[in-house]
CSV table of C-alpha atoms in Angstrom, one decimal:
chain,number,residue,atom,x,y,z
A,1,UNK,CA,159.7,105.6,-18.0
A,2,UNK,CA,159.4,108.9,-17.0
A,3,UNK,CA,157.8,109.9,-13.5
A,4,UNK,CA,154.5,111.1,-13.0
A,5,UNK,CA,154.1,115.0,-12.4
A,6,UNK,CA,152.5,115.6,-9.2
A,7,UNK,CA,149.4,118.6,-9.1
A,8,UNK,CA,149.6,121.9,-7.8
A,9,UNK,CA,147.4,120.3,-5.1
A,10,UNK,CA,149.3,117.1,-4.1
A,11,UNK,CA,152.4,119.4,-3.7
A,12,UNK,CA,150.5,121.7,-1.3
A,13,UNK,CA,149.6,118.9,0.8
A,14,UNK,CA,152.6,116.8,1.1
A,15,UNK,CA,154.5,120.5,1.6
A,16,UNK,CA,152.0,121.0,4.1
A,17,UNK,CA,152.4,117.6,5.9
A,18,UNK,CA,156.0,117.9,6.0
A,19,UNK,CA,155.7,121.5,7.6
A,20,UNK,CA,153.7,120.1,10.6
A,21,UNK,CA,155.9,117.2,11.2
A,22,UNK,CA,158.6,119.6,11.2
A,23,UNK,CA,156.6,122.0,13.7
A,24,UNK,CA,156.1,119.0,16.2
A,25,UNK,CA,159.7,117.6,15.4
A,26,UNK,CA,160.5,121.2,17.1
A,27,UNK,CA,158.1,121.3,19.9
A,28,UNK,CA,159.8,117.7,21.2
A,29,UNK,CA,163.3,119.1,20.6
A,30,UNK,CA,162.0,122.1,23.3
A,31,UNK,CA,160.8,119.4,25.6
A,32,UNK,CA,164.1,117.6,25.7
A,33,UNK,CA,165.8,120.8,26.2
A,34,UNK,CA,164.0,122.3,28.9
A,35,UNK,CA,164.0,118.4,30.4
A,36,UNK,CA,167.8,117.7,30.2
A,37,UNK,CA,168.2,121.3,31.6
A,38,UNK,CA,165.7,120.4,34.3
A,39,UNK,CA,168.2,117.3,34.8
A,40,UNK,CA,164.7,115.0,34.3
A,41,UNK,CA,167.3,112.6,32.0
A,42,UNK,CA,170.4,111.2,33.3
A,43,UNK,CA,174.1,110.9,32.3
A,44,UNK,CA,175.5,109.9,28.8
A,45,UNK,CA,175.7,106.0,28.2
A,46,UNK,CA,176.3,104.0,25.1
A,47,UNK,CA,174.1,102.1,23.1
A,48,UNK,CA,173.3,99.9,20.3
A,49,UNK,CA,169.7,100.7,18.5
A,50,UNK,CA,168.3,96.9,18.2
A,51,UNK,CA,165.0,98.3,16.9
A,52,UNK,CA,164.0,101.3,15.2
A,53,UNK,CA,160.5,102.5,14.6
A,54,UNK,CA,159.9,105.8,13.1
A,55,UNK,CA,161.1,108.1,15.3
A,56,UNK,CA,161.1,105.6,18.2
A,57,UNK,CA,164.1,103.1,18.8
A,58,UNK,CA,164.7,100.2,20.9
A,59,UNK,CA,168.2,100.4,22.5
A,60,UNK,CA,170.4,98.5,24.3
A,61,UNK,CA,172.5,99.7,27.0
A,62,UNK,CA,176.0,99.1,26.3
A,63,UNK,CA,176.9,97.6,30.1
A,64,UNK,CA,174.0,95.2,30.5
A,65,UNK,CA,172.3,94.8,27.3
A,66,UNK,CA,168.8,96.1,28.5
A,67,UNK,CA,167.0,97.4,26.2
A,68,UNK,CA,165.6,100.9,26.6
A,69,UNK,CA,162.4,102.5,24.3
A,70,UNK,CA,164.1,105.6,23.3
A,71,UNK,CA,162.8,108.5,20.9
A,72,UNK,CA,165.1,110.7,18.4
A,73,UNK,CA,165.9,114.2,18.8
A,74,UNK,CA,164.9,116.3,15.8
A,75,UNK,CA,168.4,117.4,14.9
A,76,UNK,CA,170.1,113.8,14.3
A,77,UNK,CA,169.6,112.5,11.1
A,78,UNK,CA,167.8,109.0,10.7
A,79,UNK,CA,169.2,105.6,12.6
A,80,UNK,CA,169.1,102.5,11.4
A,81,UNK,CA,169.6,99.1,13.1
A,82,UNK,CA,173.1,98.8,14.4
A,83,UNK,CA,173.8,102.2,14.7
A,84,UNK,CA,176.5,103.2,18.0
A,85,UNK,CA,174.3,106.3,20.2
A,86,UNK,CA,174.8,107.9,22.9
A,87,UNK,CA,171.6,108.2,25.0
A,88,UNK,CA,169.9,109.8,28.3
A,89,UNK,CA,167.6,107.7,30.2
A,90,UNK,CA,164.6,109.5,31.4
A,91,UNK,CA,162.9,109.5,35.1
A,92,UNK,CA,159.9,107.4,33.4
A,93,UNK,CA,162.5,104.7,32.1
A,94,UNK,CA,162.4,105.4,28.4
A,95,UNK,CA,164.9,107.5,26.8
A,96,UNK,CA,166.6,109.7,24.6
A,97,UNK,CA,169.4,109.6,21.7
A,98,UNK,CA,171.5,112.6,21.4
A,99,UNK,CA,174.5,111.4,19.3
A,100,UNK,CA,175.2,109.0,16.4
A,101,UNK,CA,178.5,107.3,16.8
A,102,UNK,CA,180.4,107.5,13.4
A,103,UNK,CA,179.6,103.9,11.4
A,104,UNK,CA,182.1,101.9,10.1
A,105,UNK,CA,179.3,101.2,7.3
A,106,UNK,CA,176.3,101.1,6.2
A,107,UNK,CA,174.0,98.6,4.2
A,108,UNK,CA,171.0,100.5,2.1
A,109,UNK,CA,168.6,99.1,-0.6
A,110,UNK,CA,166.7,100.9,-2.9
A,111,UNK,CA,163.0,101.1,-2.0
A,112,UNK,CA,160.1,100.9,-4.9
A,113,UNK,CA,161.0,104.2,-5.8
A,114,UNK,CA,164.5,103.3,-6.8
A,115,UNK,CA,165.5,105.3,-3.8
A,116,UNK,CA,168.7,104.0,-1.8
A,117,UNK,CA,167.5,103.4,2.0
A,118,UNK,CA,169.6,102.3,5.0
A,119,UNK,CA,168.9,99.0,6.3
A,120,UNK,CA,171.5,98.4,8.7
A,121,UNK,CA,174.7,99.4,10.3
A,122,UNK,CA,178.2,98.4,11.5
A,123,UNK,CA,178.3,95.1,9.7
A,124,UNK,CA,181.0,92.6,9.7
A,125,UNK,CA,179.8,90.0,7.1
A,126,UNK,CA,176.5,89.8,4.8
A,127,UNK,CA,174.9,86.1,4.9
A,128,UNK,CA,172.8,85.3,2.1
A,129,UNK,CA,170.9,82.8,2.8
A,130,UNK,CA,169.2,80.5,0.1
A,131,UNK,CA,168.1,76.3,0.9
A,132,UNK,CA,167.1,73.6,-1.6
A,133,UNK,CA,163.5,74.7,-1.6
A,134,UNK,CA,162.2,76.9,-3.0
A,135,UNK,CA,165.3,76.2,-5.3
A,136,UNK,CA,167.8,78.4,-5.5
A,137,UNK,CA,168.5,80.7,-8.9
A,138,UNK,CA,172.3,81.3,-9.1
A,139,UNK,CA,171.1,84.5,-10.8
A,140,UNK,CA,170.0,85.8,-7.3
A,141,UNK,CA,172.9,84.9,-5.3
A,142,UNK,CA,174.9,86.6,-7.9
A,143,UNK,CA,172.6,89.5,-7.4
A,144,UNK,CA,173.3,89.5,-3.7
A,145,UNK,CA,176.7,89.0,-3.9
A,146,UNK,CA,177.4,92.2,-6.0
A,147,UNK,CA,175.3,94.2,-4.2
A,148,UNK,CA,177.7,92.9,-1.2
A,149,UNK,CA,180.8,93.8,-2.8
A,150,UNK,CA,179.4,96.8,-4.0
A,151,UNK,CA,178.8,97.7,-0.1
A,152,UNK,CA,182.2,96.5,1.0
A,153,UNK,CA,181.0,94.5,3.5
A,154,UNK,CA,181.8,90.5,3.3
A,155,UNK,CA,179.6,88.0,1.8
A,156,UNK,CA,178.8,84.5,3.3
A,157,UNK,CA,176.8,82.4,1.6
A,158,UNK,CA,174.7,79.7,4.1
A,159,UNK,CA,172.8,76.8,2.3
A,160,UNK,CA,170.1,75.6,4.7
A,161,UNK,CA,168.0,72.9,5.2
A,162,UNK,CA,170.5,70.6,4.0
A,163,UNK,CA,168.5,68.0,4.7
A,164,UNK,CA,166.5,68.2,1.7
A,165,UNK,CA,169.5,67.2,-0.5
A,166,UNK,CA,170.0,64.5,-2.6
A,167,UNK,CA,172.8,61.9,-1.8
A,168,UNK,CA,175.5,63.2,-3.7
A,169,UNK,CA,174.3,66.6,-3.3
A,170,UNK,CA,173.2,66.7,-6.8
A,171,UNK,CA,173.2,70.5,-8.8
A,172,UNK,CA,173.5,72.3,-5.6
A,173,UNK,CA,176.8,70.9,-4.5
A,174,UNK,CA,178.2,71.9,-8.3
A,175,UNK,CA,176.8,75.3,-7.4
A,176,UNK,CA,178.4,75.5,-4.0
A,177,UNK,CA,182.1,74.6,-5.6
A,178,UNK,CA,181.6,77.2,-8.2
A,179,UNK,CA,181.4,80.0,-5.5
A,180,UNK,CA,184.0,78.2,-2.9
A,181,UNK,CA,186.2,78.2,-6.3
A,182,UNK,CA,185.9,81.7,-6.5
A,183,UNK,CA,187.1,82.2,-2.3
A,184,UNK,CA,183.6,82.8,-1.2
A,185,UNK,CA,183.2,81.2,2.0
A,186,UNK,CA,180.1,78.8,2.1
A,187,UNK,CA,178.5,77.3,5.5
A,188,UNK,CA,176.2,74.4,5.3
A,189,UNK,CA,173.1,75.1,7.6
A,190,UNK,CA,170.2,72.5,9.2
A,191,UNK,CA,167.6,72.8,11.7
A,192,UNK,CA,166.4,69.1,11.5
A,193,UNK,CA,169.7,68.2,12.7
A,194,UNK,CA,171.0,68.8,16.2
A,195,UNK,CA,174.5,69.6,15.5
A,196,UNK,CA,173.0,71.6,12.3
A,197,UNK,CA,174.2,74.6,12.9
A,198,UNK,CA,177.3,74.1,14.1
A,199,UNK,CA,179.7,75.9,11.2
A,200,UNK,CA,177.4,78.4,11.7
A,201,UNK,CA,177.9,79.2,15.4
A,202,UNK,CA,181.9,79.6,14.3
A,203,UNK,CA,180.8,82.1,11.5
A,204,UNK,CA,178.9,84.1,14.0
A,205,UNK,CA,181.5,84.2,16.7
A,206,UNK,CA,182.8,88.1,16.8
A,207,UNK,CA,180.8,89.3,14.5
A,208,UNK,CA,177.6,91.4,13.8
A,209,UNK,CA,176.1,89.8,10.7
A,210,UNK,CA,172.5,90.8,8.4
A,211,UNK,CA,170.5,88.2,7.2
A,212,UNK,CA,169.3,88.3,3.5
A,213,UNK,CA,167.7,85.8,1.1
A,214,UNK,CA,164.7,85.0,-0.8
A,215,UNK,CA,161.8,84.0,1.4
A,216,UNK,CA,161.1,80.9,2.7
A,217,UNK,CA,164.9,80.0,2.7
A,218,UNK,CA,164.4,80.0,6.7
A,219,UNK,CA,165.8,82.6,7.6
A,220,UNK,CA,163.7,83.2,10.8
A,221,UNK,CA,163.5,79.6,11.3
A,222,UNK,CA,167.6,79.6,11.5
A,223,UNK,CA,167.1,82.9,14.1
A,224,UNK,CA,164.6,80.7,16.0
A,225,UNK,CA,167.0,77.9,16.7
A,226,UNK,CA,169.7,80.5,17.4
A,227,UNK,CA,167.9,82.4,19.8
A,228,UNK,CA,165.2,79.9,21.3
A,229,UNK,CA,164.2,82.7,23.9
A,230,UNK,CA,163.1,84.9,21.4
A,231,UNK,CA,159.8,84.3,19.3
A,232,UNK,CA,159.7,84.6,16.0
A,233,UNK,CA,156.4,83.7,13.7
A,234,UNK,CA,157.5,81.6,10.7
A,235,UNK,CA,156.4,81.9,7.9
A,236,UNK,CA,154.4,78.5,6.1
A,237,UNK,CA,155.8,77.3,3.0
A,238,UNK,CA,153.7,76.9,0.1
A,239,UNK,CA,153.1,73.2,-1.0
A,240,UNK,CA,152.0,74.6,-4.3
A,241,UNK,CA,154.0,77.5,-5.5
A,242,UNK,CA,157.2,76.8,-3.3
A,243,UNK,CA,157.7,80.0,-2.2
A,244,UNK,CA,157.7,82.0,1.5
A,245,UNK,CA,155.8,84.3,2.8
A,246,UNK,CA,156.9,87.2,4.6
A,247,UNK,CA,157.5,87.3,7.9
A,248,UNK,CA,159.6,89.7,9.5
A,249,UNK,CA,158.6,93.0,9.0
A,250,UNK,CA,161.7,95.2,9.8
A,251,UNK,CA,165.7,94.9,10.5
A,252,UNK,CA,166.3,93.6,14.0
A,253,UNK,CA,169.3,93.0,15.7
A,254,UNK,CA,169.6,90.2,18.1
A,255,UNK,CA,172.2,88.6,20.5
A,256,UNK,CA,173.3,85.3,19.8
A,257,UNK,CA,173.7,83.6,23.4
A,258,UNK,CA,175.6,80.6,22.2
A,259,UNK,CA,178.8,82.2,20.7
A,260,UNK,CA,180.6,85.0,22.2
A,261,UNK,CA,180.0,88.3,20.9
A,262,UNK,CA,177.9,87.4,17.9
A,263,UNK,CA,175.3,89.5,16.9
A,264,UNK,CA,172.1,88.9,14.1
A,265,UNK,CA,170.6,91.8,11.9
A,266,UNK,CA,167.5,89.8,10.6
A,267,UNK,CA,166.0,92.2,7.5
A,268,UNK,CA,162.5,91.9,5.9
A,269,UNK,CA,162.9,89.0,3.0
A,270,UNK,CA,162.5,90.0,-0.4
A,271,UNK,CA,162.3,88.1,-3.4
A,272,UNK,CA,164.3,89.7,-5.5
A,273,UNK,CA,167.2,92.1,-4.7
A,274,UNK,CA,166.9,95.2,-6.7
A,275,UNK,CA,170.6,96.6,-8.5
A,276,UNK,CA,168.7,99.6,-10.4
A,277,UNK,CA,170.9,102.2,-8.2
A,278,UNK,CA,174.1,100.4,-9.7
A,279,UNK,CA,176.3,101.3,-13.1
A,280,UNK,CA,177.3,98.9,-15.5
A,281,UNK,CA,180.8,99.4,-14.0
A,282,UNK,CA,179.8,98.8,-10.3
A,283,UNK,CA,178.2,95.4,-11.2
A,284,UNK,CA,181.2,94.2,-12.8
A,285,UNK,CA,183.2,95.0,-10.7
A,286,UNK,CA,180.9,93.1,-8.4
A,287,UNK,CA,182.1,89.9,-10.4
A,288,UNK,CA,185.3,89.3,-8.7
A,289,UNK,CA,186.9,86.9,-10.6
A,290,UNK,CA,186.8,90.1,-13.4
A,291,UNK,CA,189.1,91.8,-11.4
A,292,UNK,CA,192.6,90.5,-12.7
A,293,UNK,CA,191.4,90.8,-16.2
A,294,UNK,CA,189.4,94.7,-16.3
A,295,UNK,CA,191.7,97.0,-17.7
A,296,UNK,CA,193.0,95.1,-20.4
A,297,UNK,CA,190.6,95.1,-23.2
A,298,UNK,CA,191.6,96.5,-27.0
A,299,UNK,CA,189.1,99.6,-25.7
A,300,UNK,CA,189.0,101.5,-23.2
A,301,UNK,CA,185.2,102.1,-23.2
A,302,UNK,CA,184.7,98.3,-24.0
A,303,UNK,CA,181.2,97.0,-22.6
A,304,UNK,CA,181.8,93.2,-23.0
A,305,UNK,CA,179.7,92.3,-25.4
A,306,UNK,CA,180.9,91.7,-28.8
A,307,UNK,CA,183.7,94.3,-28.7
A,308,UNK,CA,187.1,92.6,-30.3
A,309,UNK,CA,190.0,92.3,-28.1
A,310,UNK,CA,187.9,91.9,-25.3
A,311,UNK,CA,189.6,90.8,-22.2
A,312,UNK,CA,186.2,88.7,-20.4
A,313,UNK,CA,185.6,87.6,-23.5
A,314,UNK,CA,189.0,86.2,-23.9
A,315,UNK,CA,188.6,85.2,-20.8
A,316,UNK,CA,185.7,83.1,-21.1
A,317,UNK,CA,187.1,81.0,-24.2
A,318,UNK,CA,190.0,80.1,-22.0
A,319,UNK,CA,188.0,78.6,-19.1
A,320,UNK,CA,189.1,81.4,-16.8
A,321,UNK,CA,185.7,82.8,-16.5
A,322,UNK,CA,183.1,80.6,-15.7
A,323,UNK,CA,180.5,80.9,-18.8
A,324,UNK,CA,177.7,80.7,-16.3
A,325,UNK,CA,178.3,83.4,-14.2
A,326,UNK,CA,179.2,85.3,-17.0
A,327,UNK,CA,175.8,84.8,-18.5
A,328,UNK,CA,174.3,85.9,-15.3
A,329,UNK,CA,176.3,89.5,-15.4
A,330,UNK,CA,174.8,89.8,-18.8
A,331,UNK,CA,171.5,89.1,-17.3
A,332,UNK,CA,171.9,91.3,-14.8
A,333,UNK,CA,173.1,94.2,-17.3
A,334,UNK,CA,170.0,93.6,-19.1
A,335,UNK,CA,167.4,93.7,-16.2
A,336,UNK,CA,169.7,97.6,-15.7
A,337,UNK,CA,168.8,98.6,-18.8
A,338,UNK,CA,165.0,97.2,-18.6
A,339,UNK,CA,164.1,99.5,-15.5
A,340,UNK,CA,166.1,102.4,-17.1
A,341,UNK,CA,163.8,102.8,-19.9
């Protein structure tokens, strides 16, 4: 579908808009200078942005963990949650950021636009949270987890509210050893249970970690058990449609009191995680168990369909590919193809 043209007069206006954000972008930048010249903001310290809105931040100060309402200077490009700064605090007690620390990475999702937007920073491990209800679709954790690996940051999945299972575990725990199988690791999750959360204290522990997952898989309800002091609205469950509502409304990154230096990016929760900014080669490359087998086809410009010699295919008569997951790579091809017409 092609994009709609915008009018002569639309351009003017958003041209226009942008020039006076610019303008007073440039006036602040003069107050900073003439303040920090003035000495009105103290020395250099480092800081982790917990919080950003607009061109305001919430940072915390890297010695004691206080957290600071800090603005942007006009010529750093855009933080995101997680970013390292180095900031100035102010005579009134706010601050400002001067630097961005280089980030080891950097997690972005394309917005309705189908534009790719940073989410979060510096992140050791992506936990994708889904729970018995609403049920889980392995079609969306497999959409998770290539958008992980297509980020090069480590995927975790977390099955919560374990309670719910039947005994036996039923369909989920099949699930569960098809992605253990594959050397994902998986953590079991409860917040009706007091040692519930347990194997996921040890996951945390050393780490910065995001949150993702459908809603209503709890994922502010696991952050409220985690961090007690901190207060969260959860979101009510549906009795009808089994499906959450949404509760948090931007990436936040909180410290986890219970295990040493662990640290929680929660992010909005979405219902379904959007690949349109991939290629057909990025997402199956996202399928790892592809890995030892890409390269080997009859043709090199084989899209594993129908194509002879073809080494998934192959692979997937042998029992070496789960037919499954397989199927849901196809699917996710499709739905590619779908939003690229």
């Amino acid at each position: 579908m092609s994009k709609r043209k915008l009018t002569r007069q639309q351009r003017w206006r958003i041209e226009k808009i942008q020039a006076e954000r610019t303008k007073r972008a440039s006036r602040h930048d003069v107050d900073d200078d003439a303040a920090l010249g003035a000495g009105e903001y103290g020395p250099e310290r480092e800081g982790r942005v917990i919080a950003h809105f607009g061109r305001s931040l919430d940072v915390a100060a890297g010695e004691d963990a206080t957290h600071y309402r800090c603005h942007l200077r006009a010529n750093l490009e855009s933080l995101v949650t997680g970013d390292r700064v180095i900031w100035r605090l102010g005579e009134e007690g706010s601050g400002v950021v001067v630097a961005r620390r280089e980030r080891d990475n950097v997690l972005e999702r394309p917005d309705a636009r189908g534009q790719l937007k940073p989410v979060a920073a510096n992140i050791d491990q992506i936990l994708i949270v889904f729970a018995v209800e609403p049920a889980p679709h392995a079609n969306l954790i497999d959409r998770y987890l290539v958008a992980a690996e297509a980020t090069g940051i480590a995927p975790v999945l977390v099955l919560n509210k374990i309670d719910l299972l039947p005994e036996g575990g039923g369909d989920l725990k099949v699930l569960l050893e098809r992605y253990a199988a594959l050397g994902y690791p998986v953590v079991e999750a409860s917040t009706q249970h007091e040692d519930g959360l347990e194997a996921l204290h040890a996951r945390l522990t050393d780490r910065t970690s995001v949150f993702v997952g459908q809603s209503g898989v709890g994922k502010s309800s696991l952050i409220d058990r985690l961090l007690p002091d901190e207060a969260l609205r959860i979101g009510a469950l549906s009795e009808d449609s089994r499906k959450g509502t949404h509760t948090t409304t931007t990436a936040r990154l909180y410290r986890l009191p219970s295990a040493d230096d662990a640290e929680l990016i929660d992010s909005p929760g979405i219902r379904e995680f959007g690949l349109g900014h991939l290629t057909e080669d990025e997402v199956t490359q996202g399928f790892i168990e592809f890995h030892d087998h890409l390269g080997h086809c009859r043709f090199r410009d084989c899209r594993h369909r129908q194509e002879p010699g073809c080494a998934l295919l192959a692979a997937v008569e042998r029992g070496e590919i789960d037919p499954t997951r397989f199927d849901s790579y196809r699917r996710i091809l499709a739905s590619l193809n779908d939003t690229s017409r």
